[in-house]
Amino acid sequence: MGGKGSAKRKVKSKKSGNPQKQGQGRVGAGVRNDNRGAHYERSQVVTNGSMTATTYVQQYAPVPTALDALPALPQEFTGRADDLAFILGVLDPERPGGGPAVAVLSGWGGVGKTTLAYAAGHAAQRRGWFTGVLLVDLRGYDPHPAQAEDALEALLRSLGVRPEHLPPPGAGREVLYRSQLNAREAAGERLLVVADNASALAQVQPLLPPGLHGMIVTSRDALAGLGRMRTVNRLQPEDAVALLQAALKKNDPDDVRVGEDPGAAERVVLACGCLPLALQITAALLAQDPGQPLAERADALSQTEGVLDGLSDGHRSLRTMFDQSLERLSPQEQDLFRLLSLNPGPDIATPAAAVLSGQPQAATERLLGRLAASHLIERNPVARGRWQMHDLLRAYAHEQAQAVKARGRDPRRRYEQAHTRLIAYYTEHAAAADTHFHPPGSVVSSRFADREQALVWFDAERENLIATAHTTPQAGRALGFALGFYLDWRRRLQDHLVIRSLALDACRTLNDTRNEASAWNNLGNVLQELRRFDEAHDAHETARTLHQQTGDTHGQATAWNNLGTTLQELRRYEEALHDHETARTLYQQTGDTHGQATAWNNLGTTLQELRRYEEALHHHETARTLFQQTGDTHRQATAWGNLGNALQELRRYEEALHHHETARTLFQQTGDTHRQAMAWNNVGTAYRGLGCFEEAVEAGQQAVGMLVEAEDWFRAGEGWGELAMTLTAAGADPGKVRDAWNESAAAYARVGADEEAAASRAHTDNPEILEE
């Protein structure tokens, strides 16, 4: 038989030169070796005295196997306990339920999938589950990925199959591979196959081991259908810091930079996205510059522009890793990835992404799913239909978009048009949602079914909307007005301040005097909520002046109303009374019943501060009637509560309790949890007046719990103070009373409030400020 591995026989004949030796028989033998691991045996036989036959037999030594292929783990490996537990649960030969022992690890490039697979392999071997490990790198994201037949050849060689016994590429190799593994299993062996860096099912499926053998697959894509899937995420910050420290100490055991400045170390790892590859590159750069403080490195990495330049050490590059993933995508997928960098906020909904792409929503969703499967974006784990991108990938996508825009006028124009469409989408939807917060009788957009649906949309898009407001003056003006009611409703006061300030700046930039007056008014309102009363007063005075200049009587009425509420807080009650009366008169002139109701309500709260409770009752009853006429349930609740406050001051506690409970119910119906909390507080004080201390304590506790949750620390201070007085009146343990007063003081301290002045208020009044 021919072939490189067959025995070779060489026969040569010659005439004997010694006739005397004819007929004598002699056997001789010798051995020689070559450098290929083969040995040759020679034998000579002399017969009939005339012919000599020499035979050479070539025999190969046994081909060694490679069943200990796992590299040692880097000493900085850390923070993967949950992932390891998952993989070992899949590989455990005693696992419940059986099924293939195949774990598929996916995640974006540089997240540490390969090292995790090695760690799992070592752990499984320590448990005695496998007698050997086969390792193959499929190079799935290289320009020329390994094909399945190449991987099968490498695995068969590792199993000890000689090259001359390898079948040609095709099904024969897969059959031989399974046969070899079956034979190993029959001999009592169990092998683990690690298929690293796969990019397609076709690379891996022929490698799936039969029987009791196990497999770990790593990929940047979600390869469904192979086995149990696990997404490998970034490290937790504390684990990332531990990795950075270990990597630095591996180079220099005396490197103490992490220990000396843990705050800067945390900044470094967060700038690296807690990504193991980025951390290892950063550690290498820090090792090359042992004098560089971590704070300096953190500052460099925190620069949005060029952040990826700081994540290359000459041998490894995060940008190259991202390039490899992007190049595998279709042109449409690549284009959408770049376009997503135009979204100003942290995540994006499928409809907004469709606006960016200019494609139908269903087609866009398919593209987004492919990007998520490639781990270039992620599905939002909380909100379905929303997609997010890590900051480093966002920086990379932005680079890619800028590169495309630089190719010429048409690409640049297309990206600018996409950005304009997205801004229009956010501003138009925000304006539509805002209509559900306007007074009854206002035009309501049909884009949202009701206020609840509008709230859900606002909650989901809040960060995108605020970020969009920073993009252009037009967007700042539009969103500065559209977000106000919502942010006040949700008690997002810092966001509210930012958005109102942006609206004012935008109106000035655009020379929009009419809307500038309204912007000043709205800014004054949020300053009131933040208890910055002097600034609020100045803002409302400016609004009033601008409305007077433009001849806007209704705007003047609103400014007078809000000036009055500010003056109440400044304890300038006589002036406040004048301002609310002026507002009422102007609302009457413009025929605004709802505005009149607000002025009547605020006149009542001012009269209460002046201790003119009978008059206050009349004003609040008038306000309640007018709010009922306009169908404003929410402000009816406010009027009911203020009536209750006046009745308490008149010691008519039974009536007061009824009014406060009615207010609480109406606030609950309208979904205003903040005002519900204030109503609970008033219910408690009414119960205390009736001597029903158990009910009073329960209501007070409910109030402070809700106010703390809303982070309204001033009113939480009021609530704790009321609860302390109830506990005192009930003869409660002095320790509990003291604790309640301490909680009250702590809450006031958080907002820098005057505790004595705040505590002097027996209950919370509810003046109304008006947005424009």
PDB file of N, CA and C in Angstrom, residues 74 129 167 169 261 296 313 360 415 424 431 437 439 473 572 649:
ATOM      1  N   PRO A  74      -4.616  34.592  34.312  1.00  0.00           N
ATOM      2  CA  PRO A  74      -3.891  35.766  34.797  1.00  0.00           C
ATOM      3  C   PRO A  74      -4.205  36.011  36.264  1.00  0.00           C
ATOM      4  N   TRP A 129     -14.134  16.553  36.728  1.00  0.00           N
ATOM      5  CA  TRP A 129     -15.206  16.292  35.768  1.00  0.00           C
ATOM      6  C   TRP A 129     -14.668  15.931  34.388  1.00  0.00           C
ATOM      7  N   PRO A 167      -9.343  12.698   7.062  1.00  0.00           N
ATOM      8  CA  PRO A 167     -10.145  12.704   5.831  1.00  0.00           C
ATOM      9  C   PRO A 167     -10.047  14.075   5.174  1.00  0.00           C
ATOM     10  N   PRO A 169     -11.455  17.669   3.688  1.00  0.00           N
ATOM     11  CA  PRO A 169     -12.515  18.518   4.220  1.00  0.00           C
ATOM     12  C   PRO A 169     -13.891  18.033   3.771  1.00  0.00           C
ATOM     13  N   ASP A 261      -4.932  56.306  46.254  1.00  0.00           N
ATOM     14  CA  ASP A 261      -5.990  57.181  45.729  1.00  0.00           C
ATOM     15  C   ASP A 261      -7.141  56.328  45.204  1.00  0.00           C
ATOM     16  N   GLU A 296      -4.592  61.835  37.111  1.00  0.00           N
ATOM     17  CA  GLU A 296      -4.234  62.365  35.791  1.00  0.00           C
ATOM     18  C   GLU A 296      -4.736  61.439  34.689  1.00  0.00           C
ATOM     19  N   ASP A 313      -2.448  50.337  23.731  1.00  0.00           N
ATOM     20  CA  ASP A 313      -1.084  50.301  24.261  1.00  0.00           C
ATOM     21  C   ASP A 313      -0.054  49.892  23.220  1.00  0.00           C
ATOM     22  N   PRO A 360     -39.118  51.973   8.047  1.00  0.00           N
ATOM     23  CA  PRO A 360     -40.300  51.550   8.816  1.00  0.00           C
ATOM     24  C   PRO A 360     -39.886  50.954  10.155  1.00  0.00           C
ATOM     25  N   TYR A 415     -27.009  62.937   7.657  1.00  0.00           N
ATOM     26  CA  TYR A 415     -26.936  62.803   9.116  1.00  0.00           C
ATOM     27  C   TYR A 415     -27.583  64.002   9.799  1.00  0.00           C
ATOM     28  N   ALA A 424     -37.310  66.823  16.253  1.00  0.00           N
ATOM     29  CA  ALA A 424     -38.723  67.105  16.019  1.00  0.00           C
ATOM     30  C   ALA A 424     -39.612  66.042  16.660  1.00  0.00           C
ATOM     31  N   ALA A 431     -44.780  67.959  23.539  1.00  0.00           N
ATOM     32  CA  ALA A 431     -45.863  68.946  23.530  1.00  0.00           C
ATOM     33  C   ALA A 431     -47.222  68.252  23.593  1.00  0.00           C
ATOM     34  N   PHE A 437     -51.764  67.649  30.960  1.00  0.00           N
ATOM     35  CA  PHE A 437     -51.570  68.255  32.279  1.00  0.00           C
ATOM     36  C   PHE A 437     -52.186  69.651  32.338  1.00  0.00           C
ATOM     37  N   PRO A 439     -55.208  72.633  32.279  1.00  0.00           N
ATOM     38  CA  PRO A 439     -56.508  72.719  32.959  1.00  0.00           C
ATOM     39  C   PRO A 439     -57.635  72.138  32.105  1.00  0.00           C
ATOM     40  N   PRO A 473     -31.332  76.108  20.474  1.00  0.00           N
ATOM     41  CA  PRO A 473     -32.224  77.038  21.189  1.00  0.00           C
ATOM     42  C   PRO A 473     -33.698  76.722  20.962  1.00  0.00           C
ATOM     43  N   ARG A 572     -44.831  88.282  53.958  1.00  0.00           N
ATOM     44  CA  ARG A 572     -45.293  89.640  53.670  1.00  0.00           C
ATOM     45  C   ARG A 572     -46.770  89.521  53.251  1.00  0.00           C
ATOM     46  N   GLU A 649     -58.433  75.347  62.348  1.00  0.00           N
ATOM     47  CA  GLU A 649     -58.104  76.531  63.135  1.00  0.00           C
ATOM     48  C   GLU A 649     -59.324  77.024  63.909  1.00  0.00           C
TER      49      GLU A 649
END
